[in-house]
Short mmCIF file of C-alpha atoms in Angstrom, two decimals:
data_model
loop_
_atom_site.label_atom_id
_atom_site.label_comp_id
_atom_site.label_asym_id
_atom_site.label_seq_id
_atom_site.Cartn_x
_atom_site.Cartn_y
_atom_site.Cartn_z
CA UNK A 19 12.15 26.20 13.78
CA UNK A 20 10.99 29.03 15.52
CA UNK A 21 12.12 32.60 15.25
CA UNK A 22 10.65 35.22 17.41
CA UNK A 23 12.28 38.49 17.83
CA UNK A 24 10.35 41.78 16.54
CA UNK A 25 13.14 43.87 16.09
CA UNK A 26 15.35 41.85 14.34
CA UNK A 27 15.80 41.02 10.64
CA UNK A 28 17.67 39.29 7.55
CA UNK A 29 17.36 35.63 8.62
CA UNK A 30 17.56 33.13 6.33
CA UNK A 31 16.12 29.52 6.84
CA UNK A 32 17.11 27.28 4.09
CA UNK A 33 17.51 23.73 3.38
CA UNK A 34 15.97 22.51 6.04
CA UNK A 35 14.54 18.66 6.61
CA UNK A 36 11.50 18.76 9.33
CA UNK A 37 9.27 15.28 9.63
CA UNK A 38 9.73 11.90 8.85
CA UNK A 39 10.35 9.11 11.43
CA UNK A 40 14.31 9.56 10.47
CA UNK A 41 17.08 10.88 8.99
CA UNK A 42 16.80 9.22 5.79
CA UNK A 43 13.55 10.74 4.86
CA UNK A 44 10.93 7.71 5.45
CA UNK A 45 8.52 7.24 7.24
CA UNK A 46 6.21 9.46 9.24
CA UNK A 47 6.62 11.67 12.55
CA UNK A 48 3.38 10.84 14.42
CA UNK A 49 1.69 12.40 17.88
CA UNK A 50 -1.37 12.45 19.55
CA UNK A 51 -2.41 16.35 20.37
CA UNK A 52 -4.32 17.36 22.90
CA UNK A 53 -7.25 20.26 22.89
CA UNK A 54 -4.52 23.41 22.53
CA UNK A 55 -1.84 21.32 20.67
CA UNK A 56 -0.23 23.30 17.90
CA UNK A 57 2.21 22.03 15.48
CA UNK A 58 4.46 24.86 13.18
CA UNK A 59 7.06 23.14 11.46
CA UNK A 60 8.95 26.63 10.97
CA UNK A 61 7.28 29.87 12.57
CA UNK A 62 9.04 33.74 11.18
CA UNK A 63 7.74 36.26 13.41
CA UNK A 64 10.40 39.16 12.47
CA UNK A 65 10.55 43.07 11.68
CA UNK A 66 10.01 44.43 8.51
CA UNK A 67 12.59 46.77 7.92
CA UNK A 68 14.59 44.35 6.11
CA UNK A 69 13.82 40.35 4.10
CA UNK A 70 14.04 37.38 6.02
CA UNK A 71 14.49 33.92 3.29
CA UNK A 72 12.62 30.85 3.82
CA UNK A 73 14.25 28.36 0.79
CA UNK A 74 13.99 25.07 -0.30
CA UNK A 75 13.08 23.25 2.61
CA UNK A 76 11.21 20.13 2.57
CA UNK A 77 8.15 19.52 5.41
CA UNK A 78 6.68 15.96 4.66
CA UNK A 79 6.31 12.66 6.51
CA UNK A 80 3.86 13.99 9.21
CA UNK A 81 0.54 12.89 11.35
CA UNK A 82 -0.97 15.00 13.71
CA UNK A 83 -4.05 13.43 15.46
CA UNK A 84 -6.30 13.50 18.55
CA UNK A 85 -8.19 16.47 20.08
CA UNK A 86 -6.64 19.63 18.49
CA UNK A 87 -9.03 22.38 16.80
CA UNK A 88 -8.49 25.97 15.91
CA UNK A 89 -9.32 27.53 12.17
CA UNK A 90 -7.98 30.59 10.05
CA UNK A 91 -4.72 32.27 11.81
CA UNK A 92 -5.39 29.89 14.46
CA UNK A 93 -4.99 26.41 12.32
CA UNK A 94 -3.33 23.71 14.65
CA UNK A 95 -0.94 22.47 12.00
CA UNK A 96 0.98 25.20 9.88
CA UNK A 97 4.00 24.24 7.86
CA UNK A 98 5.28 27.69 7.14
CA UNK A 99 3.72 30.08 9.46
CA UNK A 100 4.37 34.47 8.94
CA UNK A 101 2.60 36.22 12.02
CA UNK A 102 4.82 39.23 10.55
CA UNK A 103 7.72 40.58 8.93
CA UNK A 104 8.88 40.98 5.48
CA UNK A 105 9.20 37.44 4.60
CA UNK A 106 10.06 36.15 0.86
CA UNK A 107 9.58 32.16 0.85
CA UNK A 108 11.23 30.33 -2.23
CA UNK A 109 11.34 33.36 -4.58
CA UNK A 110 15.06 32.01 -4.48
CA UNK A 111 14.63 27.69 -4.40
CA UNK A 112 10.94 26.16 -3.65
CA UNK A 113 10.12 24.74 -0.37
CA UNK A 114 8.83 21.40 -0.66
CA UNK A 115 5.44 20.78 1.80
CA UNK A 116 4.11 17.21 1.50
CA UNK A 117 4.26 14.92 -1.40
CA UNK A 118 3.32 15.98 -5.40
CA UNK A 119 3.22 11.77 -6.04
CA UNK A 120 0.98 10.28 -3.18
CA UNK A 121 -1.60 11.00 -0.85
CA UNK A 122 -1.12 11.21 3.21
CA UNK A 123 2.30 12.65 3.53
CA UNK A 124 0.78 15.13 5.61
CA UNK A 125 -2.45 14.01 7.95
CA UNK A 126 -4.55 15.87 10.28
CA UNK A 127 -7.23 13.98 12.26
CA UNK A 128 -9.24 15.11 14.98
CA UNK A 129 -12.31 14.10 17.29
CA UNK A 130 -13.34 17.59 18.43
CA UNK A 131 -16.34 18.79 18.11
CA UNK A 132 -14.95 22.34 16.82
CA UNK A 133 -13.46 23.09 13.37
CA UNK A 134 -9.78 22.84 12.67
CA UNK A 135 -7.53 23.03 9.83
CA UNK A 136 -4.16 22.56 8.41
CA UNK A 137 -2.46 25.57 6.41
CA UNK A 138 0.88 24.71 4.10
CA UNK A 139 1.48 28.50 4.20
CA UNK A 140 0.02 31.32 6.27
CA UNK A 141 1.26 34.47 6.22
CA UNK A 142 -0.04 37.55 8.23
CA UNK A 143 1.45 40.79 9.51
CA UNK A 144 1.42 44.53 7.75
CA UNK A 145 4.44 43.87 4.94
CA UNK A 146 5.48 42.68 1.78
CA UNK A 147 5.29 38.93 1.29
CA UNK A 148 6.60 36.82 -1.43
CA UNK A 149 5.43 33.11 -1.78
CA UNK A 150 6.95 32.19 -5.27
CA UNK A 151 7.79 28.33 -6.55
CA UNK A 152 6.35 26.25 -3.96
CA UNK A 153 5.07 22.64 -4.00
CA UNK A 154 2.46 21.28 -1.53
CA UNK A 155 -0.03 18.52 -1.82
CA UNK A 156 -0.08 14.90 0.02
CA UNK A 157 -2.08 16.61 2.31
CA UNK A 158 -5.24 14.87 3.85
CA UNK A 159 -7.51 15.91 6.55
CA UNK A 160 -10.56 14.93 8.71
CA UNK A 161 -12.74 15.08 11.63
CA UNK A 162 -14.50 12.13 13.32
CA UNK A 163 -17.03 14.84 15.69
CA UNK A 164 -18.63 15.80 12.19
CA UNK A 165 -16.93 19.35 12.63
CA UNK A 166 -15.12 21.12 9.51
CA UNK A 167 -11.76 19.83 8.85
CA UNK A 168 -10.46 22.82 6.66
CA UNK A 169 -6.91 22.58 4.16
CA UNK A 170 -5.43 25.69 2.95
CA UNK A 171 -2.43 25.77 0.69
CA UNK A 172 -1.48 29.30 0.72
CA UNK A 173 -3.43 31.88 2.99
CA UNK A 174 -3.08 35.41 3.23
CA UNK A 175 -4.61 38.18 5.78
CA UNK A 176 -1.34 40.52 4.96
CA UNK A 177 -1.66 44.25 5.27
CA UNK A 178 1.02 44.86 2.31
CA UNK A 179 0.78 43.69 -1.04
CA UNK A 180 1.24 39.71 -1.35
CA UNK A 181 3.05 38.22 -4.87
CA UNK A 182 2.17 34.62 -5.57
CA UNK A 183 3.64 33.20 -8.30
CA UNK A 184 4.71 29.75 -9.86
CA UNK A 185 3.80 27.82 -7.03
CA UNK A 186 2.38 24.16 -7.41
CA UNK A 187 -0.78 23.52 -5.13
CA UNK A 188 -1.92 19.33 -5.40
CA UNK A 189 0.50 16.92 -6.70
CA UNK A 190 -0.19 14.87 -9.76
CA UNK A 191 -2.25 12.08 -8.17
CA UNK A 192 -6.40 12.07 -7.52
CA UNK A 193 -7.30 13.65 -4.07
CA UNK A 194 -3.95 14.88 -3.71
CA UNK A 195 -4.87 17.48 -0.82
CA UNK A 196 -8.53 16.42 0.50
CA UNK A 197 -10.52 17.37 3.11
CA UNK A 198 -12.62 13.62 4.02
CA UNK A 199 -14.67 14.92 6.54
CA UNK A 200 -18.72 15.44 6.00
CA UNK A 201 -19.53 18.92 7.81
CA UNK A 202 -21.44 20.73 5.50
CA UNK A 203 -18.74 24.00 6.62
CA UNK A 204 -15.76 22.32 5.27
CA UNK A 205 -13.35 24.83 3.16
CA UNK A 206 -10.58 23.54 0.84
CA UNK A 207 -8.82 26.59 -1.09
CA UNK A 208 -5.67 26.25 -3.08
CA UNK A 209 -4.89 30.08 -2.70
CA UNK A 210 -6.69 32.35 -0.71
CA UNK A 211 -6.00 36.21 -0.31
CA UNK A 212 -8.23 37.47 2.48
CA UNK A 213 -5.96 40.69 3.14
CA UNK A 214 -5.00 43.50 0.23
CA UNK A 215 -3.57 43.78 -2.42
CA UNK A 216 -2.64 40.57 -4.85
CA UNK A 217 -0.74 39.38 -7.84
CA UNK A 218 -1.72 35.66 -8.18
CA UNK A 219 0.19 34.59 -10.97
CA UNK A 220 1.25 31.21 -12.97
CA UNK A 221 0.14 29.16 -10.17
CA UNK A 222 -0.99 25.55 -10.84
CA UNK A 223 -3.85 24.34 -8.77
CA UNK A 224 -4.99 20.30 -9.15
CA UNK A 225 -6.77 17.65 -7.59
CA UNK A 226 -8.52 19.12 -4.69
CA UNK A 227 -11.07 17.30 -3.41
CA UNK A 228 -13.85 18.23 -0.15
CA UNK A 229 -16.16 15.82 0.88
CA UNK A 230 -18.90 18.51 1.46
CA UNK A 231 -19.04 22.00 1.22
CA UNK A 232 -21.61 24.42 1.19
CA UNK A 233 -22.40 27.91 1.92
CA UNK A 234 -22.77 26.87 5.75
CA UNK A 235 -19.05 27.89 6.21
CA UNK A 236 -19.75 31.12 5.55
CA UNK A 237 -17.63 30.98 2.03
CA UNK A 238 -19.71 31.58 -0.94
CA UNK A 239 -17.28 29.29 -2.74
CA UNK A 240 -15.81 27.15 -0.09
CA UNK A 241 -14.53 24.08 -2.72
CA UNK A 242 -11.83 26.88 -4.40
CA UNK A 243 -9.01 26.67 -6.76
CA UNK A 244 -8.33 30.50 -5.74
CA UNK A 245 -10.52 32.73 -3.62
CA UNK A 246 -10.06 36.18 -3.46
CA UNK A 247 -12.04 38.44 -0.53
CA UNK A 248 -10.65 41.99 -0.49
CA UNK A 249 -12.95 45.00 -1.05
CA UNK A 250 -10.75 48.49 -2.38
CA UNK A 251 -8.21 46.95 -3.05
CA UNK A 252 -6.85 45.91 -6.27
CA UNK A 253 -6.62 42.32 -7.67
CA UNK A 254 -4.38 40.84 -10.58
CA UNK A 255 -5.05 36.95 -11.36
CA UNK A 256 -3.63 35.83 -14.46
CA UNK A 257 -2.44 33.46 -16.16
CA UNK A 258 -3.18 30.17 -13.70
CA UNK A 259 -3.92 26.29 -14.24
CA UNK A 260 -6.28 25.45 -12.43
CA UNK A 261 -8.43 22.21 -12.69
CA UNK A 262 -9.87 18.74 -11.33
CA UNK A 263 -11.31 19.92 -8.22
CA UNK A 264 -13.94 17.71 -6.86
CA UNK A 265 -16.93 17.67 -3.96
CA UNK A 266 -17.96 14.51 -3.28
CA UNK A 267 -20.76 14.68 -1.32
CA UNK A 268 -24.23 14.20 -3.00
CA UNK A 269 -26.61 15.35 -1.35
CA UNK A 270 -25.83 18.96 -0.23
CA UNK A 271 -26.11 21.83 -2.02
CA UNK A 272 -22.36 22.35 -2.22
CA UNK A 273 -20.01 25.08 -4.30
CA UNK A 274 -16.97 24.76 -5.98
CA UNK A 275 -15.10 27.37 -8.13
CA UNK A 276 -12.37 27.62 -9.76
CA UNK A 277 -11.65 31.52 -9.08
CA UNK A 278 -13.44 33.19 -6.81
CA UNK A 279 -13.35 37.53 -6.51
CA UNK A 280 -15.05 40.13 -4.63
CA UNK A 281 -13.13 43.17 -4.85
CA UNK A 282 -14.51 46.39 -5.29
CA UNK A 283 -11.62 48.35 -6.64
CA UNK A 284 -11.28 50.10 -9.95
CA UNK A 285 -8.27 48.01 -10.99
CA UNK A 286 -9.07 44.24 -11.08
CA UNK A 287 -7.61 41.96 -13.76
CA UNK A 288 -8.04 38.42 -14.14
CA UNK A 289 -6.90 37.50 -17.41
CA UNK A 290 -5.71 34.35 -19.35
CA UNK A 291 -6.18 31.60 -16.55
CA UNK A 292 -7.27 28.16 -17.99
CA UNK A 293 -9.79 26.48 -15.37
CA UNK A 294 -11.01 22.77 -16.48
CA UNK A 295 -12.85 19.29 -15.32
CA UNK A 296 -14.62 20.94 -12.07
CA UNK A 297 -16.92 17.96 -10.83
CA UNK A 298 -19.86 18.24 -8.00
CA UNK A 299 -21.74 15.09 -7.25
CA UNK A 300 -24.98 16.40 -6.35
CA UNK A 301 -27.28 17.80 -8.59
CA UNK A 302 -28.42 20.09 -6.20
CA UNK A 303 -24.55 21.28 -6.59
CA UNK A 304 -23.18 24.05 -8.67
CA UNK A 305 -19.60 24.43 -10.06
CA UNK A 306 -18.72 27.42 -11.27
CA UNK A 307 -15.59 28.27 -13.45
CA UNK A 308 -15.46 31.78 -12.29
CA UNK A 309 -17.79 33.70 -9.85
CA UNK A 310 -17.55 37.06 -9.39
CA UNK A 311 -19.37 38.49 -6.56
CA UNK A 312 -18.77 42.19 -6.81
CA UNK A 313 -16.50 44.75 -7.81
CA UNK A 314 -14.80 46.53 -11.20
CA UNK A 315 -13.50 43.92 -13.12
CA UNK A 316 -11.98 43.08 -16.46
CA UNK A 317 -12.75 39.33 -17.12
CA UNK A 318 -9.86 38.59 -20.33
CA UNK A 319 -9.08 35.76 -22.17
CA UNK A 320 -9.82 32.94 -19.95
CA UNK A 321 -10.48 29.66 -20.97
CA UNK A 322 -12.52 27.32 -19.50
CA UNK A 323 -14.12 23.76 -20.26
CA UNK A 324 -16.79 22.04 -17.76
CA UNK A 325 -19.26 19.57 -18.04
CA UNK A 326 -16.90 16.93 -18.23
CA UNK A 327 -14.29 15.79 -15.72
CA UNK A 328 -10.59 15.04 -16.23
CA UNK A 329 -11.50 11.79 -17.72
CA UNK A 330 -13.56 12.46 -20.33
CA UNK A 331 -16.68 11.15 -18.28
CA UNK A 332 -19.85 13.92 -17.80
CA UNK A 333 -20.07 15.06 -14.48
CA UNK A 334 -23.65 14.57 -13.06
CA UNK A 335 -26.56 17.01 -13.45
CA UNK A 336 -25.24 19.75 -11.39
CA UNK A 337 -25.71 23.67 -11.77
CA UNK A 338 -22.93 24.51 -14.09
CA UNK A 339 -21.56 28.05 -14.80
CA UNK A 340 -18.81 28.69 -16.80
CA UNK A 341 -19.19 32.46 -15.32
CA UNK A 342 -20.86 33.44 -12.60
CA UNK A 343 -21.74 37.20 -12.39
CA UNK A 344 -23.57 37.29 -9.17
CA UNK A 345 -22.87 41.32 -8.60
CA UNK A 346 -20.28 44.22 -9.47
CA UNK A 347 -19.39 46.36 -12.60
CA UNK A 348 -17.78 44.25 -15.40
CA UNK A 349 -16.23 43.80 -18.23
CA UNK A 350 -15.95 40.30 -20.22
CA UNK A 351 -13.77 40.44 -23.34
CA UNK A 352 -12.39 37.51 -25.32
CA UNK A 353 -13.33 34.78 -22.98
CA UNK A 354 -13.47 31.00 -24.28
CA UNK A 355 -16.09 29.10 -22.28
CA UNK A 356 -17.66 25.19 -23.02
CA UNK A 357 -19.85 23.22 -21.55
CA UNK A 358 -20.25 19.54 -22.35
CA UNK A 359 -21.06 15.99 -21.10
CA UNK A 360 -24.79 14.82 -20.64
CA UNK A 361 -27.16 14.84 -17.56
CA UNK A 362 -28.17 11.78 -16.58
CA UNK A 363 -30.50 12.73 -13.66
CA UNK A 364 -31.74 15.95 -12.55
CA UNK A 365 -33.77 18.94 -13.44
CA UNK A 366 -30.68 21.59 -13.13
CA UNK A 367 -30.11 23.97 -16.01
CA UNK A 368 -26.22 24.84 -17.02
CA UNK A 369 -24.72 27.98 -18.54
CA UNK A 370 -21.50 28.95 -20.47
CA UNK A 371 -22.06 32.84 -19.08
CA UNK A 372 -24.63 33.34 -15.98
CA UNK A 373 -25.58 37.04 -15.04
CA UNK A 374 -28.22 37.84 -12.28
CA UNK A 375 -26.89 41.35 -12.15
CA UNK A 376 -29.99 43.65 -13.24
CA UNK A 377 -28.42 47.60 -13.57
CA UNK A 378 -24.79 47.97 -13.69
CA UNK A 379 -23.10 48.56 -16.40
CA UNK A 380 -21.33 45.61 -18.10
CA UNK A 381 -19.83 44.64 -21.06
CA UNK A 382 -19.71 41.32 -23.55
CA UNK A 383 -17.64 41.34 -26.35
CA UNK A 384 -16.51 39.08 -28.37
CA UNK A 385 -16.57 36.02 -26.52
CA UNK A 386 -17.14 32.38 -27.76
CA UNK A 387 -19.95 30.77 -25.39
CA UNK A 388 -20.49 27.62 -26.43
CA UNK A 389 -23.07 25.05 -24.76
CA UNK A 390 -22.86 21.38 -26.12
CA UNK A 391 -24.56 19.91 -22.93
CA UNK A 392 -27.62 17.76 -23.57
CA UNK A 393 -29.69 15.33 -21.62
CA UNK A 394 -29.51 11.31 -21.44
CA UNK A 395 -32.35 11.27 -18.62
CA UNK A 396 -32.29 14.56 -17.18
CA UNK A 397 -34.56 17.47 -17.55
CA UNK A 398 -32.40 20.76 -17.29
CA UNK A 399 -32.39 23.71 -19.64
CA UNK A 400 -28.87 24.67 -20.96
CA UNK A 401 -28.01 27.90 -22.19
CA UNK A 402 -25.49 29.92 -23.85
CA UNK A 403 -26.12 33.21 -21.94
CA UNK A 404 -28.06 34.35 -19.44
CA UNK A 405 -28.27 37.88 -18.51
CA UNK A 406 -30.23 39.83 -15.58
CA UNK A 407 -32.83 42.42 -15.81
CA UNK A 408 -35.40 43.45 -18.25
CA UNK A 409 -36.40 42.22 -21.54
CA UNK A 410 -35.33 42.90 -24.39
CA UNK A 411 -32.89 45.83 -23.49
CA UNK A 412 -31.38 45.35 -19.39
CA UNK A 413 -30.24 48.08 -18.34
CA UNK A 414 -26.59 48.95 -18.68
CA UNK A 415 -25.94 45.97 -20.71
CA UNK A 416 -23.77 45.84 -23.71
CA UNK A 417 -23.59 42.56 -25.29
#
């Protein structure tokens, strides 16, 4: 479905059925792409002087493979693809992308040697955009040329503000949107906002797994439940479930968060998300529950367990973090953090609250950080908190 006209407005697409091998919903619509193949299985490219509706309709049951690249805005396979206008997509009834109880309802394969991607929704363009009570997962990709194959759920480089809320990102089953190919640049995000300003709300991210991942990609954090790169411009991420997201690969020094921020506005909030059973399988690794990078930020009564995975089992002797304060100016209040499990191997140390800021002022109050890790063959340090600067008083600390 493909609607192109810039001046007009108040379309409504709704209740549509696109994939499948037929009309009774089974099976899977298959093709072999060439180098500049794209695949949009509904495009909006609309004014913004008034909404345009995209509601409840289901995009599922399709393979795209061969010699297709093309990453960010430029993904090769898009489900639900904004290049502009005022678009709200299932505020009113959920589109359905993929499948929430198997893998491979949705599979992107290619042999070129450049990076390529698949995006569930992408939405660009200067206006408001709504992306409310969504389901994707069943999403696999992969690359046989050893170049990134890159999975987005929901990606934003909008202009205007962008409200995410209530959406479902990974189905219920292991590896429900995984990225199998080995290119240390690989980037799997549940949510990413790379545009202005955000509410990222009651979303439930699960079961994303990379099978590398590392800084290569140019993403600090590129194994993400949600990752959040806007500078002045204000943030609000609250209140989301967001847990068992894997890297597989173990031997790289790979990253995977759970939230990810670097904002440098005055009015950041992330506040009562839950973040659990992060798992790295190097112990060169590092997971991290949050990481903030930079900015003004209250950090407010977010819980978060690591150490162990969804199982029960400990993950292996990774770097863990429970927060990561790698720069900005904030404020930590009321924060639940554990670490568990045992290292079996390794020399890394773990942390309930990691700071390697040295000057700025920041503030921790009356937080529970709570370390139970210990060693059953490994050699790592684990600590409660560790905060930059100078002993005993760092500057602009209050703790």
């Amino acid at each position: 479905i493909f609607i192109n006209n810039s001046s007009g407005n108040n379309f409504l697409v709704s209740g549509n059925t696109i994939g499948f091998a037929s009309a009774s919903g089974s099976g899977i619509y298959s093709f072999i792409s060439t180098a500049n193949s794209v695949f949009e299985a509904i495009t909006i490219n609309t004014s913004i002087s008034s909404i345009t509706n995209v509601q409840g309709n289901t995009i599922a049951g399709i393979s795209m493979s061969g010699l297709q690249s093309g990453n960010f805005v430029n993904a090769p396979l898009k489900c639900i693809n904004v290049p502009a206008g005022q678009v709200y997509i299932g505020n009113v009834t959920g589109n359905t992308i993929g499948s929430m109880s198997s893998t491979g309802s949705i599979t992107y394969s290619s042999s070129s040697a450049t990076a390529g991607a698949v995006t569930a929704i992408s939405v660009d363009g200067t206006s408001n955009i709504i992306v409310n009570n969504n389901t994707i997962g069943g999403i696999t990709a992969s690359n046989s040329a050893s170049a990134p194959a890159n999975i987005w759920g929901i990606r934003s480089t909008i202009t205007g503000p962008l409200t995410c809320q209530n959406n479902t990102i990974g189905g219920t089953v292991a590896n429900s949107i995984q990225s199998t190919g080995t290119s240390t640049s690989v980037i799997v995000n549940g949510i990413e906002n790379s545009g202005r300003t955000s509410t990222i709300s009651s979303n439930m991210i699960r079961n994303l797994t990379a099978a590398s991942g590392t800084t290569a990609g140019g993403y600090a954090a590129p194994v993400a439940g949600i990752m959040v790169n806007v500078l002045n411009y204000s943030q609000t991420i609250s209140q989301n479930i967001i847990h068992s997201i894997s890297n597989t690969d173990s031997s790289n020094a790979t990253v995977t968060a759970g939230i990810y921020l670097n904002s440098t506005s005055l009015t950041n909030l992330v506040e009562r998300n839950f973040i659990h059973s992060l798992n790295a399988n190097s112990v060169s690794g590092s997971i991290n529950g949050i990481y903030t990078n930079g900015g003004n930020v209250d950090y407010q009564n977010n819980m978060i367990r690591l150490g162990i995975d969804g199982t029960g089992n400990s993950v292996p002797g990774c770097v863990i973090r429970g927060i990561n304060e790698a720069n900005g100016t904030n404020n930590f209040y009321f924060n639940s953090i554990y670490i568990g499990g045992t290292a079996a191997s390794g020399s890394s140390k773990t942390f309930a609250f990691n700071s390697t800021v040295t000057a700025n002022t920041r503030r921790y109050i009356d937080n529970i950080f709570f370390n139970a890790r210990s060693n059953a063959g490994g050699s790592g340090k684990h600590y409660a908190i560790s905060a930059g600067g100078t002993a005993p008083l760092p500057t602009g600390l209050i703790s």
